[in-house]
Amino acid sequence: MGLLWPGGHVPEPRQGNPGVETRTRSSVITARAAASFDPVGRSVATARAFVRDTLQGWGYADVVDDAVVLTSELVTNAVVHAGTKADVLCLRSEDGVRVEVADRYPEREVPLLGSPADIAGPDRENGRGLLLCAALASRWGVEYTPTRKNVWFQLDLPNRAVGTRSAGPALPPELLPVADGRVRVAVVQIDRTGAVRAWNEDAEELFGYPAEQVTGKALTDFAAWPHTPGTSTGIVEALQLSRWEGTYGIRGADGRTVPVYASHLRVRDTEGEPSTVCLLVRDDERAVLQTPTRQPAADPAALGENRNVDPFEVFIGSPAPDDLDGLLQRTVERARDMLDGDSAFLLLATDDETELEVRATTGLPSARQRFARVPVEAGTGRYGSARMPAVHEDLAAVPGAVPLLDSTGMRSVVTVPLKVEGRLTGSLGVAAESPGRYSNEEALRLQFAADRIALAVESARLGELERLRRGSLSFLVEASDLLAGTLDRDQTLALMAQMTVPTLATWCAVYTIADQASEPYLSYVLHEDEERIDGLKALLSKINPPEPVPTPGARVWNAPGEAAHQAALRVSMRDFGRSGGPHTGGLGSTLSTAAAVGGETVVLPLVARNRVIGMLTLGKPSDDHFRQEILELAEDLSRRAALALDNARLYSERMAISRSLQRSLLPPGLPQIPGVEVEVIYRAAGEGNEVGGDFYDLFPIRDGAYGFAIGDVCGTGPEAAAVTGLARHALRLLAREGFGGPAVLERLNAAILDEGARSRFLTLLYGELWPQEDGSAILKIVCAGHPLPLRLRQDGTVEPAADPQPLLGVMDDLELYEQTITLDPGDVLLCVTDGITERREGTRMLGDDGLTDVLATCTGLTAGAVAARVLRAVERFAAEPASDDMAILSMRIPEQAKR
């Protein structure tokens, strides 16, 4: 087998030297497929997928595994070891398939005749492809040209009777699979978009939907696909494969999930339009559709005779699944077939090896058991001896020996540990419905298989754990950003729910606690199916909320499931037993809600600042459990959400206090002044959580006299609010005591300075107004450091109405004076704070001149129209929101007031 002759031709094989033949072209080629792959590591996996999809599409499933193994080795030699591009060609003939792998590195290895050296050794990284060709292929060969090297192999189809793909022995009736009454096979056809195009009568009987209700809708709307984030194949990907078999669920019209076994076949019509034909039966009737195992498991003794065969590949099949879920599912199916069992299961140990978590089952209600946990050492029986193989001849004699098999009908079981370097990493078991099926011999066979797969399972588990941890970090970073981006309580509650559903749970409810004396209140409910939210909310409203326990971690809460079960039982009895006929509307809604909360429900406390402020409740649908990694992630999220929720509460309280204080610093209303129009506009800057420093006032002093003021305290917050309140109330008190404008401001200045370190300087425009019988008005004004008031005359001229004087709160001795002006009919007096005049856009500022220009355009307008036009001009001056408070006080003498 070792000598490759010049010219690329190999002589006809001699007797006793099978396996190597010249390349034959006598077979008629009926189909071909070709692809090229770049010299990078990922090309090997891509080439494997190409060959697998091609051969499955041709219907050559019997030789797919061998072809993929050989292609993987040959492409690895080309793109990894030779470092060249690899060309893969698949040729179909009547009796088999030929695959050619060519590279651009035509190195020849011609061993000497009689040399003890082989073409390649099993321990070498390269060259193993030729050994595998010799072991697996019907014929193979190598051809050389000056620029290429081409390795080809032929795989013949197994000889079978015409029309027979696989056949099993004749069995007595008592050994045949059990079917519950008539076997119904649902035939569903899915178009290229994933929508249902055909739905037969058996599908209507199985799932309760008439054809017209589902036609045109996506299959994903009804399929309950077993999915773990970041792993496994989704249903969308499965519908694109040429062939697929497996288990999933269909949500029936009554809200319950029907486990089904499915066989998918990708076809195309005469016009080339692809579609997928799905055959579905109940999961417990899978024998109708399930493809038999292609070859029996190898005997351990035989493995020892052939060192070139990998025991892991023999047990799992080649190639092994890339993801952990696929590997575990393949493991339990092969273990069940190897021992001819009725069911099998695999559990993986937690990091501390104190518990085992159900990760894969076959022949058991996997939805009910998935991710359930059982202790390793606690109790008697199987899990008390998890670190050793064990055989139970009759579980009925030892109830509870294997908790996973309780109420499943299994009578005998064999279990073995999965160990890596002496450390327990899991447990593998096979069970049968009849007692006494297994002995120590079967335990040894299963242990032999477990020892071969333990390292691969542990490696895949660690890889999945690393992916989950990275995904968890990304999830928590995103959650923290979202929660930190809002201080609104209702929005925080909504974000908490939306981040958990459906990433962590199927549904969630958030309870909040206002204070220690208050009961928990149901604040928010969310379900991944919006149609179930109302029913879920109604159910949770009728039961007592969970106890607000500050202990960290998730705890199971059984009340929702029990309440839903009782409600469904009552409605069923009323509708079917007492009413003479079913009322499917009420019953269907109740059963739907019961299915939604029938699984595991956990409660996590929301603790912030050493106080329980609420609870986060997470739930799964019927018979589902939470993974420990998901619960740990939910606990981290609950801590962040609790702090965000408490921050939102504190912010809301602070805003309420600020708004109340701001209202107290402004006058409750404006008096009606005979013969004078008055308009005030006040705009506070910011989000309302700080008290502004701008204020205004207009009040009667005595008969026929009114006081008005507009001011600005330096800064914001409590200190500014104290000076604002002091100024407004002092002005009213001093003015009504008969003091004139200068005296009022001088005494206010002294009061501000008496505040000491809490004092703030204050700019203030204060004046007194006397309406006159002739329609005019006399004003006495003192402007202490404030923007000057502007007077608009009827002819459109604008002029300052006062002179600037020192501001308050800086100097002890002030010598202030008042100025008297007369407003004629049609005149306007405009008073503003510096938020108006200091409005900026880049380096530009509105200023006094800009305000004067705006006021000059207001001739003939009412006081309200003048104030509105000034505000509109200020807002349009810059695109950015105002960063300072703004107050506008406009007074106008109407022309009709003149007598």
Short mmCIF file of N, CA, C and O in Angstrom, two decimals, residues 247-320:
data_model
loop_
_atom_site.label_atom_id
_atom_site.label_comp_id
_atom_site.label_asym_id
_atom_site.label_seq_id
_atom_site.Cartn_x
_atom_site.Cartn_y
_atom_site.Cartn_z
N THR A 247 -36.74 16.09 18.42
CA THR A 247 -37.89 16.28 19.29
C THR A 247 -38.08 17.75 19.60
O THR A 247 -37.10 18.47 19.83
N TYR A 248 -39.29 18.23 19.56
CA TYR A 248 -39.64 19.53 20.08
C TYR A 248 -41.11 19.52 20.47
O TYR A 248 -41.72 18.44 20.54
N GLY A 249 -41.67 20.65 20.77
CA GLY A 249 -43.05 20.72 21.22
C GLY A 249 -43.87 21.63 20.31
O GLY A 249 -43.35 22.56 19.70
N ILE A 250 -45.17 21.36 20.23
CA ILE A 250 -46.11 22.22 19.52
C ILE A 250 -47.14 22.70 20.53
O ILE A 250 -47.77 21.88 21.22
N ARG A 251 -47.30 24.02 20.64
CA ARG A 251 -48.30 24.57 21.55
C ARG A 251 -49.68 24.35 20.94
O ARG A 251 -50.00 24.88 19.89
N GLY A 252 -50.51 23.57 21.62
CA GLY A 252 -51.83 23.26 21.13
C GLY A 252 -52.80 24.40 21.35
O GLY A 252 -52.52 25.41 22.00
N ALA A 253 -54.01 24.25 20.80
CA ALA A 253 -55.03 25.29 20.94
C ALA A 253 -55.47 25.47 22.38
O ALA A 253 -55.97 26.54 22.75
N ASP A 254 -55.28 24.42 23.22
CA ASP A 254 -55.68 24.54 24.63
C ASP A 254 -54.58 25.15 25.49
O ASP A 254 -54.72 25.22 26.71
N GLY A 255 -53.49 25.59 24.90
CA GLY A 255 -52.42 26.23 25.65
C GLY A 255 -51.35 25.28 26.13
O GLY A 255 -50.30 25.71 26.60
N ARG A 256 -51.58 23.97 26.03
CA ARG A 256 -50.58 23.01 26.49
C ARG A 256 -49.61 22.68 25.36
O ARG A 256 -49.95 22.77 24.18
N THR A 257 -48.42 22.28 25.76
CA THR A 257 -47.40 21.92 24.79
C THR A 257 -47.43 20.41 24.55
O THR A 257 -47.35 19.63 25.49
N VAL A 258 -47.55 20.01 23.28
CA VAL A 258 -47.59 18.60 22.90
C VAL A 258 -46.19 18.21 22.44
O VAL A 258 -45.72 18.69 21.40
N PRO A 259 -45.46 17.33 23.20
CA PRO A 259 -44.15 16.88 22.73
C PRO A 259 -44.31 16.01 21.48
O PRO A 259 -45.13 15.09 21.46
N VAL A 260 -43.54 16.30 20.46
CA VAL A 260 -43.64 15.55 19.21
C VAL A 260 -42.25 15.11 18.78
O VAL A 260 -41.24 15.71 19.14
N TYR A 261 -42.23 14.00 18.01
CA TYR A 261 -41.01 13.59 17.31
C TYR A 261 -41.22 13.94 15.85
O TYR A 261 -42.26 13.63 15.27
N ALA A 262 -40.24 14.61 15.24
CA ALA A 262 -40.40 15.16 13.90
C ALA A 262 -39.34 14.62 12.96
O ALA A 262 -38.20 14.37 13.36
N SER A 263 -39.75 14.45 11.72
CA SER A 263 -38.83 14.13 10.63
C SER A 263 -39.05 15.15 9.54
O SER A 263 -40.15 15.27 8.99
N HIS A 264 -38.01 15.94 9.22
CA HIS A 264 -38.09 17.00 8.22
C HIS A 264 -37.37 16.57 6.95
O HIS A 264 -36.27 16.00 7.01
N LEU A 265 -37.95 16.86 5.81
CA LEU A 265 -37.32 16.60 4.52
C LEU A 265 -37.47 17.85 3.66
O LEU A 265 -38.57 18.35 3.46
N ARG A 266 -36.34 18.35 3.15
CA ARG A 266 -36.32 19.53 2.29
C ARG A 266 -36.53 19.09 0.84
O ARG A 266 -35.79 18.23 0.34
N VAL A 267 -37.54 19.64 0.16
CA VAL A 267 -37.84 19.27 -1.22
C VAL A 267 -37.99 20.54 -2.05
O VAL A 267 -37.99 21.65 -1.51
N ARG A 268 -38.14 20.38 -3.37
CA ARG A 268 -38.45 21.51 -4.23
C ARG A 268 -39.44 21.05 -5.29
O ARG A 268 -39.46 19.90 -5.70
N ASP A 269 -40.28 22.00 -5.74
CA ASP A 269 -41.28 21.65 -6.73
C ASP A 269 -40.68 21.77 -8.14
O ASP A 269 -39.49 22.05 -8.30
N THR A 270 -41.52 21.55 -9.15
CA THR A 270 -41.02 21.54 -10.53
C THR A 270 -40.49 22.90 -10.97
O THR A 270 -39.73 22.99 -11.93
N GLU A 271 -40.91 23.96 -10.28
CA GLU A 271 -40.44 25.29 -10.61
C GLU A 271 -39.21 25.69 -9.80
O GLU A 271 -38.75 26.83 -9.89
N GLY A 272 -38.69 24.76 -9.00
CA GLY A 272 -37.49 25.03 -8.21
C GLY A 272 -37.74 25.70 -6.89
O GLY A 272 -36.79 26.07 -6.19
N GLU A 273 -39.00 25.85 -6.48
CA GLU A 273 -39.31 26.52 -5.21
C GLU A 273 -39.12 25.53 -4.06
O GLU A 273 -39.76 24.48 -4.01
N PRO A 274 -38.22 25.84 -3.09
CA PRO A 274 -37.98 24.89 -1.99
C PRO A 274 -39.04 25.00 -0.90
O PRO A 274 -39.63 26.06 -0.67
N SER A 275 -39.25 23.88 -0.22
CA SER A 275 -40.13 23.84 0.94
C SER A 275 -39.70 22.67 1.81
O SER A 275 -38.89 21.83 1.38
N THR A 276 -40.24 22.59 3.00
CA THR A 276 -39.88 21.54 3.95
C THR A 276 -41.14 20.78 4.34
O THR A 276 -42.13 21.39 4.76
N VAL A 277 -41.10 19.46 4.20
CA VAL A 277 -42.20 18.60 4.61
C VAL A 277 -41.87 18.05 6.00
O VAL A 277 -40.82 17.44 6.19
N CYS A 278 -42.77 18.28 6.96
CA CYS A 278 -42.56 17.87 8.35
C CYS A 278 -43.57 16.77 8.69
O CYS A 278 -44.78 16.99 8.55
N LEU A 279 -43.08 15.61 9.12
CA LEU A 279 -43.92 14.54 9.64
C LEU A 279 -43.81 14.55 11.15
O LEU A 279 -42.70 14.46 11.69
N LEU A 280 -44.93 14.66 11.86
CA LEU A 280 -44.94 14.82 13.31
C LEU A 280 -45.80 13.75 13.94
O LEU A 280 -46.94 13.51 13.48
N VAL A 281 -45.28 13.07 14.98
CA VAL A 281 -46.07 12.15 15.79
C VAL A 281 -45.83 12.49 17.25
O VAL A 281 -44.89 13.21 17.59
N ARG A 282 -46.68 11.98 18.12
CA ARG A 282 -46.44 12.18 19.55
C ARG A 282 -45.10 11.57 19.92
O ARG A 282 -44.69 10.53 19.37
N ASP A 283 -44.43 12.18 20.88
CA ASP A 283 -43.07 11.77 21.21
C ASP A 283 -43.01 10.31 21.64
O ASP A 283 -42.04 9.61 21.37
N ASP A 284 -44.06 9.85 22.36
CA ASP A 284 -44.03 8.46 22.82
C ASP A 284 -44.33 7.47 21.69
O ASP A 284 -44.31 6.25 21.90
N GLU A 285 -44.62 7.97 20.48
CA GLU A 285 -44.83 7.11 19.32
C GLU A 285 -43.74 7.34 18.28
O GLU A 285 -43.94 7.13 17.09
N ARG A 286 -42.55 7.73 18.73
CA ARG A 286 -41.48 8.10 17.82
C ARG A 286 -41.01 6.93 16.97
O ARG A 286 -40.38 7.13 15.93
N ALA A 287 -41.28 5.69 17.40
CA ALA A 287 -40.83 4.55 16.63
C ALA A 287 -41.40 4.56 15.22
O ALA A 287 -40.85 3.94 14.30
N VAL A 288 -42.51 5.28 15.00
CA VAL A 288 -43.11 5.37 13.67
C VAL A 288 -42.17 6.07 12.68
O VAL A 288 -42.11 5.71 11.51
N LEU A 289 -41.43 7.07 13.16
CA LEU A 289 -40.60 7.89 12.28
C LEU A 289 -39.11 7.74 12.51
O LEU A 289 -38.32 8.02 11.60
N GLN A 290 -38.69 7.35 13.69
CA GLN A 290 -37.27 7.44 14.04
C GLN A 290 -36.42 6.51 13.18
O GLN A 290 -36.74 5.33 13.02
N THR A 291 -35.35 7.03 12.64
CA THR A 291 -34.43 6.25 11.83
C THR A 291 -33.60 5.33 12.71
O THR A 291 -33.01 5.79 13.69
N PRO A 292 -33.53 4.03 12.42
CA PRO A 292 -32.74 3.12 13.26
C PRO A 292 -31.26 3.47 13.21
O PRO A 292 -30.77 4.11 12.28
N THR A 293 -30.54 3.08 14.26
CA THR A 293 -29.10 3.32 14.32
C THR A 293 -28.41 2.61 13.17
O THR A 293 -28.72 1.45 12.86
N ARG A 294 -27.49 3.30 12.50
CA ARG A 294 -26.86 2.75 11.31
C ARG A 294 -26.02 1.52 11.61
O ARG A 294 -25.96 0.58 10.84
N GLN A 295 -25.30 1.53 12.73
CA GLN A 295 -24.46 0.39 13.05
C GLN A 295 -24.42 0.24 14.56
O GLN A 295 -24.53 1.21 15.30
N PRO A 296 -24.29 -0.99 15.05
CA PRO A 296 -24.26 -1.21 16.50
C PRO A 296 -22.98 -0.67 17.11
O PRO A 296 -21.98 -0.49 16.44
N ALA A 297 -23.06 -0.41 18.39
CA ALA A 297 -21.88 0.07 19.11
C ALA A 297 -20.81 -1.00 19.13
O ALA A 297 -21.09 -2.19 19.18
N ALA A 298 -19.58 -0.57 19.12
CA ALA A 298 -18.47 -1.51 19.09
C ALA A 298 -18.27 -2.16 20.44
O ALA A 298 -18.53 -1.58 21.49
N ASP A 299 -17.80 -3.37 20.39
CA ASP A 299 -17.48 -4.10 21.62
C ASP A 299 -16.18 -3.54 22.19
O ASP A 299 -15.22 -3.31 21.47
N PRO A 300 -16.10 -3.33 23.53
CA PRO A 300 -14.85 -2.82 24.12
C PRO A 300 -13.65 -3.69 23.79
O PRO A 300 -12.55 -3.19 23.61
N ALA A 301 -13.87 -5.01 23.71
CA ALA A 301 -12.73 -5.87 23.41
C ALA A 301 -12.20 -5.62 22.01
O ALA A 301 -11.00 -5.62 21.77
N ALA A 302 -13.16 -5.37 21.08
CA ALA A 302 -12.72 -5.11 19.71
C ALA A 302 -11.95 -3.82 19.61
O ALA A 302 -11.03 -3.68 18.81
N LEU A 303 -12.30 -2.84 20.44
CA LEU A 303 -11.59 -1.56 20.41
C LEU A 303 -10.14 -1.74 20.80
O LEU A 303 -9.25 -1.05 20.33
N GLY A 304 -9.91 -2.64 21.72
CA GLY A 304 -8.54 -2.84 22.16
C GLY A 304 -7.66 -3.46 21.11
O GLY A 304 -6.44 -3.35 21.17
N GLU A 305 -8.29 -4.15 20.10
CA GLU A 305 -7.50 -4.80 19.08
C GLU A 305 -7.05 -3.82 18.00
O GLU A 305 -6.10 -4.06 17.28
N ASN A 306 -7.76 -2.71 17.83
CA ASN A 306 -7.44 -1.78 16.75
C ASN A 306 -7.11 -0.43 17.36
O ASN A 306 -7.98 0.33 17.73
N ARG A 307 -5.84 -0.13 17.46
CA ARG A 307 -5.43 1.11 18.11
C ARG A 307 -5.73 2.32 17.24
O ARG A 307 -5.72 3.44 17.72
N ASN A 308 -6.00 2.14 15.95
CA ASN A 308 -6.25 3.27 15.08
C ASN A 308 -7.67 3.80 15.16
O ASN A 308 -7.99 4.80 14.55
N VAL A 309 -8.56 3.09 15.88
CA VAL A 309 -9.95 3.52 15.99
C VAL A 309 -10.13 4.26 17.30
O VAL A 309 -9.77 3.76 18.36
N ASP A 310 -10.68 5.48 17.23
CA ASP A 310 -10.93 6.30 18.42
C ASP A 310 -12.19 5.81 19.13
O ASP A 310 -13.28 5.86 18.55
N PRO A 311 -12.09 5.33 20.38
CA PRO A 311 -13.29 4.83 21.08
C PRO A 311 -14.36 5.90 21.23
O PRO A 311 -15.55 5.59 21.20
N PHE A 312 -13.95 7.14 21.41
CA PHE A 312 -14.94 8.22 21.54
C PHE A 312 -15.75 8.35 20.25
O PHE A 312 -16.98 8.43 20.27
N GLU A 313 -15.06 8.33 19.10
CA GLU A 313 -15.77 8.46 17.82
C GLU A 313 -16.65 7.26 17.57
O GLU A 313 -17.74 7.38 16.99
N VAL A 314 -16.21 6.08 18.00
CA VAL A 314 -17.04 4.89 17.80
C VAL A 314 -18.33 5.00 18.58
O VAL A 314 -19.40 4.67 18.08
N PHE A 315 -18.25 5.48 19.82
CA PHE A 315 -19.45 5.57 20.64
C PHE A 315 -20.36 6.73 20.22
O PHE A 315 -21.57 6.57 20.07
N ILE A 316 -19.77 7.91 20.00
CA ILE A 316 -20.56 9.10 19.69
C ILE A 316 -20.95 9.15 18.22
O ILE A 316 -22.02 9.61 17.85
N GLY A 317 -20.08 8.64 17.36
CA GLY A 317 -20.29 8.81 15.93
C GLY A 317 -19.43 9.94 15.41
O GLY A 317 -18.99 10.81 16.17
N SER A 318 -19.17 9.94 14.15
CA SER A 318 -18.28 10.95 13.58
C SER A 318 -19.03 11.75 12.52
O SER A 318 -19.74 11.17 11.69
N PRO A 319 -18.91 13.08 12.56
CA PRO A 319 -18.17 13.85 13.57
C PRO A 319 -19.02 14.08 14.81
O PRO A 319 -20.24 14.03 14.76
N ALA A 320 -18.34 14.32 15.92
CA ALA A 320 -19.06 14.59 17.15
C ALA A 320 -19.72 15.96 17.08
O ALA A 320 -19.22 16.87 16.42
#
